Short mmCIF file of C-alpha atoms in Angstrom, two decimals:
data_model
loop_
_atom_site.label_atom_id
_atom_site.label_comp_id
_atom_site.label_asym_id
_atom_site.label_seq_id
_atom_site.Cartn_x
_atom_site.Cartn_y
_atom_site.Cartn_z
CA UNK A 1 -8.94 25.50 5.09
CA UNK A 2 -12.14 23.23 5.99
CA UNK A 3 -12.36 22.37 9.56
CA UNK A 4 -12.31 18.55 8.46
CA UNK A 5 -8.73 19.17 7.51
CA UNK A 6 -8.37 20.60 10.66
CA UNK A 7 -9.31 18.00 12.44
CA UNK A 8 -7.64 15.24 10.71
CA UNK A 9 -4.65 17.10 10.89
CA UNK A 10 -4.86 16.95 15.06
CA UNK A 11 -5.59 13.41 15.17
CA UNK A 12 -2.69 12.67 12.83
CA UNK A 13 -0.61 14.17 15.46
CA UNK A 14 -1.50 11.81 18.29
CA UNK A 15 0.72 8.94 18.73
CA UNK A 16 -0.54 5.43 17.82
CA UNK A 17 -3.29 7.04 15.57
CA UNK A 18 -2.97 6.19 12.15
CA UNK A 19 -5.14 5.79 9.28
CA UNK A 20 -7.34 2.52 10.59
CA UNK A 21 -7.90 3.91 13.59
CA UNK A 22 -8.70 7.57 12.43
CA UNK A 23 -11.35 5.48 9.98
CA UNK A 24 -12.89 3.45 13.00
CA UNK A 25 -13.68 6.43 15.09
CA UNK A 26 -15.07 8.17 11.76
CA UNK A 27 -17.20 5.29 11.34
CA UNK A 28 -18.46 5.36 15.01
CA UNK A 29 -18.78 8.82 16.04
CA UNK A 30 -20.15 10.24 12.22
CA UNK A 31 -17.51 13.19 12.18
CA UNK A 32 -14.60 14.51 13.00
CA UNK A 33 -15.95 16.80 15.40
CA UNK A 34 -17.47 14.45 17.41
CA UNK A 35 -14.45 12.42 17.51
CA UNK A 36 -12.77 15.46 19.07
CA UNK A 37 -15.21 16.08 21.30
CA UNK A 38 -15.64 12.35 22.76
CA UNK A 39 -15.37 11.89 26.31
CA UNK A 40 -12.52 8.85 27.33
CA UNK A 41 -15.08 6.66 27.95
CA UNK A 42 -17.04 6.79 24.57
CA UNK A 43 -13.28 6.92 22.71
CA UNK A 44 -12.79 3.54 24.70
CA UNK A 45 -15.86 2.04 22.76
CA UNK A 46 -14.23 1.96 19.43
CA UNK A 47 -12.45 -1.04 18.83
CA UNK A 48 -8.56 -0.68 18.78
CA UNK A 49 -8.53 2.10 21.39
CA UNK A 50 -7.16 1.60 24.71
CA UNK A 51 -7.60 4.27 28.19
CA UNK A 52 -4.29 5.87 27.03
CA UNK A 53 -4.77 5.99 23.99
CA UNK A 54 -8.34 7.48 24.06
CA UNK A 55 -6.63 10.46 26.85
CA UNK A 56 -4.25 10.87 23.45
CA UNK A 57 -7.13 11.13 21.37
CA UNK A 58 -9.15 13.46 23.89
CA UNK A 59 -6.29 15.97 24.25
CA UNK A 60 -5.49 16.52 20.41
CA UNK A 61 -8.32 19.23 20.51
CA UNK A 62 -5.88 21.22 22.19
CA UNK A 63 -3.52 20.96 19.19
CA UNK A 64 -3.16 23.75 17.02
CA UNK A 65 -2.72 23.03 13.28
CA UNK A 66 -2.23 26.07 12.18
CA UNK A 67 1.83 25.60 12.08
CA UNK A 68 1.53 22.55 10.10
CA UNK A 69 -1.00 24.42 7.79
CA UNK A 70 1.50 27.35 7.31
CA UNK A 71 4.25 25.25 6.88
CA UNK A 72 2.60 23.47 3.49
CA UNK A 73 1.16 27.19 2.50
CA UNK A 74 4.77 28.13 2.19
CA UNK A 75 6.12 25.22 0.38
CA UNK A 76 3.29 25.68 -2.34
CA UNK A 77 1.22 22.39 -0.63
CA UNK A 78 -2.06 21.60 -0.61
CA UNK A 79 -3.24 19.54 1.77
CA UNK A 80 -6.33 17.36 0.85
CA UNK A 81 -8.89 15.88 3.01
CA UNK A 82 -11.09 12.49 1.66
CA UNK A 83 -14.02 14.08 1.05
CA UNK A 84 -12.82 17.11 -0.99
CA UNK A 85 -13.51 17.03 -4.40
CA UNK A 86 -9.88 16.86 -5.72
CA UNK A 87 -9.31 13.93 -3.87
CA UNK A 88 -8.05 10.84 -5.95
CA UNK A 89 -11.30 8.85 -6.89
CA UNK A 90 -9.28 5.58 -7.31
CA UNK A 91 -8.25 6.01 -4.06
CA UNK A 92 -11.79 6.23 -2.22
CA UNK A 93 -12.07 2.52 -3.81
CA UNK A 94 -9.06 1.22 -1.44
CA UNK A 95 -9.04 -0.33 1.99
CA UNK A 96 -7.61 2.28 4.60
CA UNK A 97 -7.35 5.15 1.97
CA UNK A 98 -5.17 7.94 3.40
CA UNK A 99 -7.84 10.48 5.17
CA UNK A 100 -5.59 13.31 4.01
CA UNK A 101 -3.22 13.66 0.81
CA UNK A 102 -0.32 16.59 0.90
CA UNK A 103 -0.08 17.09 -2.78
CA UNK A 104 2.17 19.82 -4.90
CA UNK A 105 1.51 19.94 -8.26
CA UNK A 106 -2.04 19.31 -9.66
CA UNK A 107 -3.71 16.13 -9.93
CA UNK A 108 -6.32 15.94 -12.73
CA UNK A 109 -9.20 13.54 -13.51
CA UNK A 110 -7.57 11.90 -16.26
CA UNK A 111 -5.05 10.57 -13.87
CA UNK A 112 -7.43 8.22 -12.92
CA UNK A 113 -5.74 6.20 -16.35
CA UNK A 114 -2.05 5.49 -14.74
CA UNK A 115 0.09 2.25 -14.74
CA UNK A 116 2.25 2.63 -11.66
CA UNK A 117 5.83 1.74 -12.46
CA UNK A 118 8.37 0.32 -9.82
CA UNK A 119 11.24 -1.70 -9.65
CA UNK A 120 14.89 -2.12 -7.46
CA UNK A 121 17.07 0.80 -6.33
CA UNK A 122 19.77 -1.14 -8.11
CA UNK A 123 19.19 -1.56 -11.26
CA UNK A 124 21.02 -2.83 -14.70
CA UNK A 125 21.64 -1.18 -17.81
CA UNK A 126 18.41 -3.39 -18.58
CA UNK A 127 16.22 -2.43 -15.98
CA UNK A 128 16.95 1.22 -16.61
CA UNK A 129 16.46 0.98 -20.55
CA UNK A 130 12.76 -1.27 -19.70
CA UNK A 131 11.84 1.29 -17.55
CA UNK A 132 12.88 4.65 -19.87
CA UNK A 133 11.18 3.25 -22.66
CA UNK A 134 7.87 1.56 -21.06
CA UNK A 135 7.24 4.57 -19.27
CA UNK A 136 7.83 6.61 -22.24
CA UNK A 137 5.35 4.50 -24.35
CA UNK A 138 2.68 4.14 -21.73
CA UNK A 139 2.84 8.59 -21.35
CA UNK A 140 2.31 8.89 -25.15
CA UNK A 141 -0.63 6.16 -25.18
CA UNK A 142 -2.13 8.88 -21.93
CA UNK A 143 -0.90 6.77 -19.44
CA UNK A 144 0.05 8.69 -16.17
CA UNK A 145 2.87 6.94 -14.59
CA UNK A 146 3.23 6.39 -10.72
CA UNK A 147 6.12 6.13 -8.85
CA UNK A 148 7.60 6.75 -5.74
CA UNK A 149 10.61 9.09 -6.84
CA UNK A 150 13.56 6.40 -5.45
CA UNK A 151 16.85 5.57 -6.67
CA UNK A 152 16.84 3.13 -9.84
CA UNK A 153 13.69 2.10 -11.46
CA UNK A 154 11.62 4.77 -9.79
CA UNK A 155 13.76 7.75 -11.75
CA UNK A 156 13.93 6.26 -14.64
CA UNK A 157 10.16 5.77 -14.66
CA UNK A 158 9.59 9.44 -14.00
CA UNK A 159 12.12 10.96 -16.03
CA UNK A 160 10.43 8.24 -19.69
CA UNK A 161 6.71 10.11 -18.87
CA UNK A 162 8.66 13.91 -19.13
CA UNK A 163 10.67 12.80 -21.71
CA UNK A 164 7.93 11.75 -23.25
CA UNK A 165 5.49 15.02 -22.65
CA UNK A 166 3.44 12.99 -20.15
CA UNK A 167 2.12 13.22 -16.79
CA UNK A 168 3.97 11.38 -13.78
CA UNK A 169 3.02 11.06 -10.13
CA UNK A 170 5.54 10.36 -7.35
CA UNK A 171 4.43 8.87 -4.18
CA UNK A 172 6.49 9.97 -0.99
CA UNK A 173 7.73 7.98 1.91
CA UNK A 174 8.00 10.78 3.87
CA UNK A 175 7.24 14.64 4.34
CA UNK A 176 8.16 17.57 2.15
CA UNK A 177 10.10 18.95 4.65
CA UNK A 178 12.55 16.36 3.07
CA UNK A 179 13.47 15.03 0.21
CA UNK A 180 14.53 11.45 -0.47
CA UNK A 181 16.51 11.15 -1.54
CA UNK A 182 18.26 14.53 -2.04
CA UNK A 183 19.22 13.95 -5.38
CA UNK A 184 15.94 13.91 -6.71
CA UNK A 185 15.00 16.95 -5.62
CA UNK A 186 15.10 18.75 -9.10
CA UNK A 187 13.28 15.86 -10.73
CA UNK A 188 10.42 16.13 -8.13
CA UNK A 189 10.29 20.05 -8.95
CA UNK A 190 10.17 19.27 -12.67
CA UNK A 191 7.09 16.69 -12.03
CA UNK A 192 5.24 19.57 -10.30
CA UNK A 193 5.27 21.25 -13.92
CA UNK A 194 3.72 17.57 -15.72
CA UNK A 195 1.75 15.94 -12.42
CA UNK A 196 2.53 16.19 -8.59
CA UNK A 197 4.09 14.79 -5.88
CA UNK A 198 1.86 13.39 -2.69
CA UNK A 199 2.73 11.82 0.51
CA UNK A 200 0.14 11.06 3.43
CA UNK A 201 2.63 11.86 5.78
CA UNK A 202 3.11 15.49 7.50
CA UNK A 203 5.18 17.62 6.75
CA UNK A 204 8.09 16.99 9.20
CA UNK A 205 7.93 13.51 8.73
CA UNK A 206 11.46 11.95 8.25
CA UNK A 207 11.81 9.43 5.62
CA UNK A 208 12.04 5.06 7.49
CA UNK A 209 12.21 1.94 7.21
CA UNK A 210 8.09 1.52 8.33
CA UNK A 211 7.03 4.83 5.93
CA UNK A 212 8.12 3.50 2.79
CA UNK A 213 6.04 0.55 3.09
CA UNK A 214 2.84 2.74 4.24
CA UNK A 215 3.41 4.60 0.89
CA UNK A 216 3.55 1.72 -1.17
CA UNK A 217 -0.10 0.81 -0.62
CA UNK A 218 -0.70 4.49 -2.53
CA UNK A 219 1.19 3.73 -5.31
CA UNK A 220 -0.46 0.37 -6.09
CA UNK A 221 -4.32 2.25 -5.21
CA UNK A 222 -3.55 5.20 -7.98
CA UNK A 223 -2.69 2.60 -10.71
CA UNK A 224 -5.00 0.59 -12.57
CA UNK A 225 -1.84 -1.94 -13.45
CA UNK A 226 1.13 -2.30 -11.87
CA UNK A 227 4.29 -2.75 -13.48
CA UNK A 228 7.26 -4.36 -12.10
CA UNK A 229 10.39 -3.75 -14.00
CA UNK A 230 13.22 -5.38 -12.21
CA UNK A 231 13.30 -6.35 -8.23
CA UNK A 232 14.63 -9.05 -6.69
CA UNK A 233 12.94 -11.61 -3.86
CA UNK A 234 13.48 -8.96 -1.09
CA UNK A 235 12.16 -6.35 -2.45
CA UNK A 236 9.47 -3.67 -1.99
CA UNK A 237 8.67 -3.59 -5.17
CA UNK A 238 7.10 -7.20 -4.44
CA UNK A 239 5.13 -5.62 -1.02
CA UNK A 240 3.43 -2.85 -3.96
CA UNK A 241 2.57 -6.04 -6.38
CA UNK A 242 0.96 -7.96 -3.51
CA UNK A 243 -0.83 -4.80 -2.65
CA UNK A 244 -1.85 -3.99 -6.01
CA UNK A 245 -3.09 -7.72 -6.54
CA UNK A 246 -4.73 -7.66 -3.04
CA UNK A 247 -6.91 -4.36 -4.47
CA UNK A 248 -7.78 -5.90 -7.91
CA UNK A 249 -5.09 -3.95 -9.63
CA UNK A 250 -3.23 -5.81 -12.58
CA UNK A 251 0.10 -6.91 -11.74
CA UNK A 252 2.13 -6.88 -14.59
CA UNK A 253 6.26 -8.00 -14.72
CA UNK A 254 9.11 -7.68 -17.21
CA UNK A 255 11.42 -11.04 -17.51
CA UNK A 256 15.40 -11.33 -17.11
CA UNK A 257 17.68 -13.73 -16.85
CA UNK A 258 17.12 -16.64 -14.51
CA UNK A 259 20.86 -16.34 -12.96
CA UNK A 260 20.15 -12.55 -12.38
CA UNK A 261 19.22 -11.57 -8.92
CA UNK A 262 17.45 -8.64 -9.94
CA UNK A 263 15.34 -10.01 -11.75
CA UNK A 264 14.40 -13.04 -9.34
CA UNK A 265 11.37 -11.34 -8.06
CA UNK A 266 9.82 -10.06 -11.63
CA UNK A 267 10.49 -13.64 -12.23
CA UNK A 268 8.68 -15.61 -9.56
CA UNK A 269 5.75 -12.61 -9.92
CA UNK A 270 5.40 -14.00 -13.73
CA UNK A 271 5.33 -17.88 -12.31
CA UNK A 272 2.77 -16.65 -9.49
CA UNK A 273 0.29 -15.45 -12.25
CA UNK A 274 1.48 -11.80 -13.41
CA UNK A 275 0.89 -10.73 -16.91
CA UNK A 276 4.74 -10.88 -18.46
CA UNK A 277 5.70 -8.22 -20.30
CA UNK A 278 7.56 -8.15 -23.73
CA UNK A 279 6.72 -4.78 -24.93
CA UNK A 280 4.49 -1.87 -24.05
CA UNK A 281 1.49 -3.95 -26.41
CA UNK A 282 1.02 -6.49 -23.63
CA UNK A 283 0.16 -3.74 -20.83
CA UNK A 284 -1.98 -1.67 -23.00
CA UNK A 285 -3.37 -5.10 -24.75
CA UNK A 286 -4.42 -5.85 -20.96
CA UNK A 287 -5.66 -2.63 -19.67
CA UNK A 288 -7.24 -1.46 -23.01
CA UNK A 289 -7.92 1.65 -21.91
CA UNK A 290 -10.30 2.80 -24.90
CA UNK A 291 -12.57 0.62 -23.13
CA UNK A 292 -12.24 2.71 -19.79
CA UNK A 293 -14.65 5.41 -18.43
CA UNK A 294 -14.18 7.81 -16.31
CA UNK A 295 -13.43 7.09 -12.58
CA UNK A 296 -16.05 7.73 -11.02
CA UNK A 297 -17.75 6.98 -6.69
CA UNK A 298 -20.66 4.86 -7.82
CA UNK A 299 -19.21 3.46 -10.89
CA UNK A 300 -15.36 2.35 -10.99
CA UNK A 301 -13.97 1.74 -14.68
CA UNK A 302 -15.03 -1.79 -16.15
CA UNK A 303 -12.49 -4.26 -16.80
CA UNK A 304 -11.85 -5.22 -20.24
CA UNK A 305 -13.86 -8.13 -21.39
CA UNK A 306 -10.51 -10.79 -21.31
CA UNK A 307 -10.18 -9.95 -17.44
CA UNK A 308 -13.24 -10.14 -16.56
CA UNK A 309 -13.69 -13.70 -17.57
CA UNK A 310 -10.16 -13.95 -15.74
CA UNK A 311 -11.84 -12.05 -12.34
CA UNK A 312 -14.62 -14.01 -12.19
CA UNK A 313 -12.85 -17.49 -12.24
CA UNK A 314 -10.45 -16.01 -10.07
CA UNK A 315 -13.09 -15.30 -7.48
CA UNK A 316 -14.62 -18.61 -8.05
CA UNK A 317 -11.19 -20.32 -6.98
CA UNK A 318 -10.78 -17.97 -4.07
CA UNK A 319 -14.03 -18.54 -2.82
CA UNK A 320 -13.73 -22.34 -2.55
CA UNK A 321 -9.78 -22.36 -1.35
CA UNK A 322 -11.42 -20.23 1.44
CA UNK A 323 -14.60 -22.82 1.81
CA UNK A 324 -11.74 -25.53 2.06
CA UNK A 325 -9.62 -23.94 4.36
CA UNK A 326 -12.16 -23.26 6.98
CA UNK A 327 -13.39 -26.70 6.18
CA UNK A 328 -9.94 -27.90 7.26
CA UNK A 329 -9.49 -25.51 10.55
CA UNK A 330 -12.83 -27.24 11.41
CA UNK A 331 -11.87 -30.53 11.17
CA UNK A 332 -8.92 -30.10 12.50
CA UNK A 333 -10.22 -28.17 16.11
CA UNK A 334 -12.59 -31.28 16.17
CA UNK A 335 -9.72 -33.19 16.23
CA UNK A 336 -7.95 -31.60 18.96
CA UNK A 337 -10.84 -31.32 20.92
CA UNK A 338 -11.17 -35.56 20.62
CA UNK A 339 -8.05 -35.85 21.62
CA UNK A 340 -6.16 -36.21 24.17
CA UNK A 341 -3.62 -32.87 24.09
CA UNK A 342 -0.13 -34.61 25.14
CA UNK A 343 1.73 -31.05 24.33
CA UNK A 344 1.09 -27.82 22.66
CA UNK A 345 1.11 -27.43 19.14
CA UNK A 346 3.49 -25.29 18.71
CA UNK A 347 6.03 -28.29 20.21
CA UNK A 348 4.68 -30.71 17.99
CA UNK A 349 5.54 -27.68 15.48
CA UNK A 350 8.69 -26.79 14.99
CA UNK A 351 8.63 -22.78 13.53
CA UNK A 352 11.40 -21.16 12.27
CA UNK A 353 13.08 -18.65 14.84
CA UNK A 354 12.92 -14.86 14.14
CA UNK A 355 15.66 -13.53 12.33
CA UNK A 356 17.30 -10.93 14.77
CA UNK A 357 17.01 -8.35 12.25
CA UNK A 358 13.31 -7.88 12.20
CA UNK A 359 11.69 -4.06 12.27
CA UNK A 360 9.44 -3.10 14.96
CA UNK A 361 6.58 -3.42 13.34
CA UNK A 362 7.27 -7.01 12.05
CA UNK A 363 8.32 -8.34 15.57
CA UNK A 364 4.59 -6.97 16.40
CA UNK A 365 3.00 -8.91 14.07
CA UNK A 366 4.86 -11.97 14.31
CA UNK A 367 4.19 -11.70 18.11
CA UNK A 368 0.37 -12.10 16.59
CA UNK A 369 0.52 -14.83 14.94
CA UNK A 370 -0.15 -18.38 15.70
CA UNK A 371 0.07 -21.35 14.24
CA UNK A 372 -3.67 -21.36 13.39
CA UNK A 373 -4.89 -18.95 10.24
CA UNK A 374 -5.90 -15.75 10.62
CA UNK A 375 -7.56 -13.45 8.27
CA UNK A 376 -6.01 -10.48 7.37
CA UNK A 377 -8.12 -7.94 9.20
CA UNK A 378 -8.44 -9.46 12.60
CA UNK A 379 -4.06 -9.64 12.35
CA UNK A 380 -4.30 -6.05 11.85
CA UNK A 381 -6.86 -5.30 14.46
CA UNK A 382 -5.00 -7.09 17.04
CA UNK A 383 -1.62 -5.77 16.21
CA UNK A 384 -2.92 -2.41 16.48
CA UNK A 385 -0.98 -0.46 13.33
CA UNK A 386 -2.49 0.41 10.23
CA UNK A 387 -3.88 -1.92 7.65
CA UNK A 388 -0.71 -0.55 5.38
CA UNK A 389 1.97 -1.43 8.04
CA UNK A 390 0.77 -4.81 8.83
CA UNK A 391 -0.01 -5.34 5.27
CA UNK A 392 4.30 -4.45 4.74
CA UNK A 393 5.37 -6.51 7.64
CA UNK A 394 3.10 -9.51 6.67
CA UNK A 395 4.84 -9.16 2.89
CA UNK A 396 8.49 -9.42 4.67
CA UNK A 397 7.67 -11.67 7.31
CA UNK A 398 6.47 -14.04 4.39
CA UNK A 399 9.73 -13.38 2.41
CA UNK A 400 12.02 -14.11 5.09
CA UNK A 401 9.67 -17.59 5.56
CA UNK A 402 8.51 -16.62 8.86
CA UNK A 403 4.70 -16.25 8.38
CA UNK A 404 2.87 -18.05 5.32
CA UNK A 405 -0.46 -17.35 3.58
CA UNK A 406 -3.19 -18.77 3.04
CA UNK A 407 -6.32 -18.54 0.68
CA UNK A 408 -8.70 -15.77 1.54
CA UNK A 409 -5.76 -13.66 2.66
CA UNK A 410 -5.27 -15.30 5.91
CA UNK A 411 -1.86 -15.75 7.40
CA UNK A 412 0.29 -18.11 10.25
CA UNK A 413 3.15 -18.50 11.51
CA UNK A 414 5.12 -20.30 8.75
CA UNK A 415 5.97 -24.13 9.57
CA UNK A 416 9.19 -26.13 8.55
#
């Protein structure tokens, strides 16, 4: 196994390295062995890494992956580094792409032409028939469908693309040293046969409430569209549109019934600007993939001529709600700075309270914000985690009205 692997594979083992940080001292140092070899002091220079977490960093050398690479030898898994040739080239077009992919099964060029399918653990007779029979239709049009192998939507999306002689990918929120959940186990073997299954994650890794959000971000970055079948407002299903949207990926939604919770989400999604589906026509009508080429590092499949008309008035709007915002933050601190400060803003602001239910990871990042905005990448630089995690927690912070956004993807504390 390349010595890159290697490496990666030690510094995945250090606590409070993840992904972003792994791609900040990669960016610094030039290679993994350098990293490894890094005094304290130069580890300290990169940003994001503090004097205990650079002795971390300067002690994985010691770590021996040779377990970890035995282990996946003898449950038939590759593991795959970025820069190997079988690596996922949509993938290498994402922000914070995984810098290793444990992957059973085969991935194959052509599964650079998938619609990712996902949708609520709980779904209706509906939801289960949309998703059987999209998934079906988008496998015999060459489609590979992604999914991340869960209860509900997720099976049925899987099980269409087999039924339907295609190939199907399913995403992992944790290692193969489990399966979850257990009853899919047989259904993951069978997509080894048509596809594979991949996870980031090593192979001990037990299945959370923080991994399944990391692994959404991979669903979303293997798709060119992104279907959401049924899903209501609290939902991870929404986290993987806003992901997929936030990477250029189309964002596509089925309808239901405005009194039906399940379909809330799919519903709001089609009001926010997602391409509503009524039959398999309006995804491939949208993706047209006759018109697609080959994935490939220097040149990323063209959209079809309707979107990019759509893209490039899109950007145009961004780019001025961003103009305007910072417009207003300026005004606004020359306000302050006029006046007279009688007490902080944050009194004058009254902010909803955190709900007592909050994950770890979304107390952290509500700890970061303020009531000023914030782009997206600074939030994740000073909250330390990876761009994936504070990506998940901004989604549910934002769902439970606790954090808002803003145009340019820039985020505070949401105000009432």
């Amino acid at each position: 196994m390349p010595e890159l692997t290697e490496n990666l594979i030690r510094l995945r083992t250090v606590q409070g390295v993840g992904n972003a940080i792994i791609w900040r001292l990669l960016r610094h140092f030039g290679d993994s062995d350098r990293i490894l070899g890094a005094s304290e002091q130069e580890l300290c220079a990169v940003k994001g890494v503090s004097p205990a977490l650079a002795g971390r960093i300067a002690r994985a050398g010691l770590y021996d992956p040779r377990d970890e690479m035995d282990k996946a030898v003898r449950a038939g898994v590759d593991i795959i580094p970025y820069d190997d040739a079988g690596y996922p080239m949509p993938l290498r077009h994402m922000f914070d792409p995984p810098v290793v992919l444990y992957v059973r099964g085969r991935l194959i060029p052509e599964d650079g032409v998938a619609v990712g399918i996902v949708g609520t653990r709980h779904n209706s007779r509906y939801g289960k028939e949309n998703a059987l029979n999209l998934s079906a239709a988008l496998a015999r049009g060459g489609f590979t469908i992604v999914s991340g192998l869960a209860r509900g939507v997720d099976t049925f999306a899987h099980t269409g693309a087999l039924q339907a002689g295609g190939r199907t990918i399913g995403v992992l929120g944790c290692g193969f040293d489990h399966m979850y959940p257990e009853e899919n186990r047989d259904l993951a073997l069978e997509m080894t046969h048509s596809g594979a299954v991949v996870t980031e994650f090593s192979m001990a890794t037990s299945p959370s409430r923080d991994t399944f959000p990391v692994r959404n971000r991979i669903i979303a970055g293997l798709s060119m569209g992104l279907l959401v079948v049924e899903a209501p407002l609290r939902s991870g299903s929404l986290i993987t549109a806003r992901l997929a949207n936030e990477i250029g990926r189309t964002v596509f939604a089925v309808p239901g019934r405005m009194d039906d919770a399940r379909s809330e989400g799919c519903n709001r999604l089609i009001r926010d600007g997602a391409v509503m589906v009524l039959g398999v026509d309006d995804i491939f009508r949208e993706l047209n993939p006759s018109l697609q080429e080959d994935w490939d590092e220097t040149n990323p499949p063209p959209p079809p001529p309707q979107k990019k008309a759509r893209q490039a008035a899109s950007a145009k709007a961004v780019e001025a709600s961003l103009n305007a915002a910072r417009e207003e933050v300026r005004e606004k601190s020359q306000e302050r700075e006029k006046a007279a400060p009688a007490r902080p803003m944050t009194a004058a602001v009254p902010l909803r309270k955190p709900s007592p239910d909050l994950g770890e990871n979304e107390r952290v990042v509500l700890a970061c914000l303020t009531p000023e905005w914030a782009v997206v990448d600074d939030l994740t630089e000073a909250c330390g985690l990876d761009a994936g995690k504070a990506s998940a927690a901004l989604a549910m912070l934002r769902l439970r009205r606790l954090a808002e956004q803003g145009p340019g993807q820039t985020y505070r504390l949401y105000r009432t």
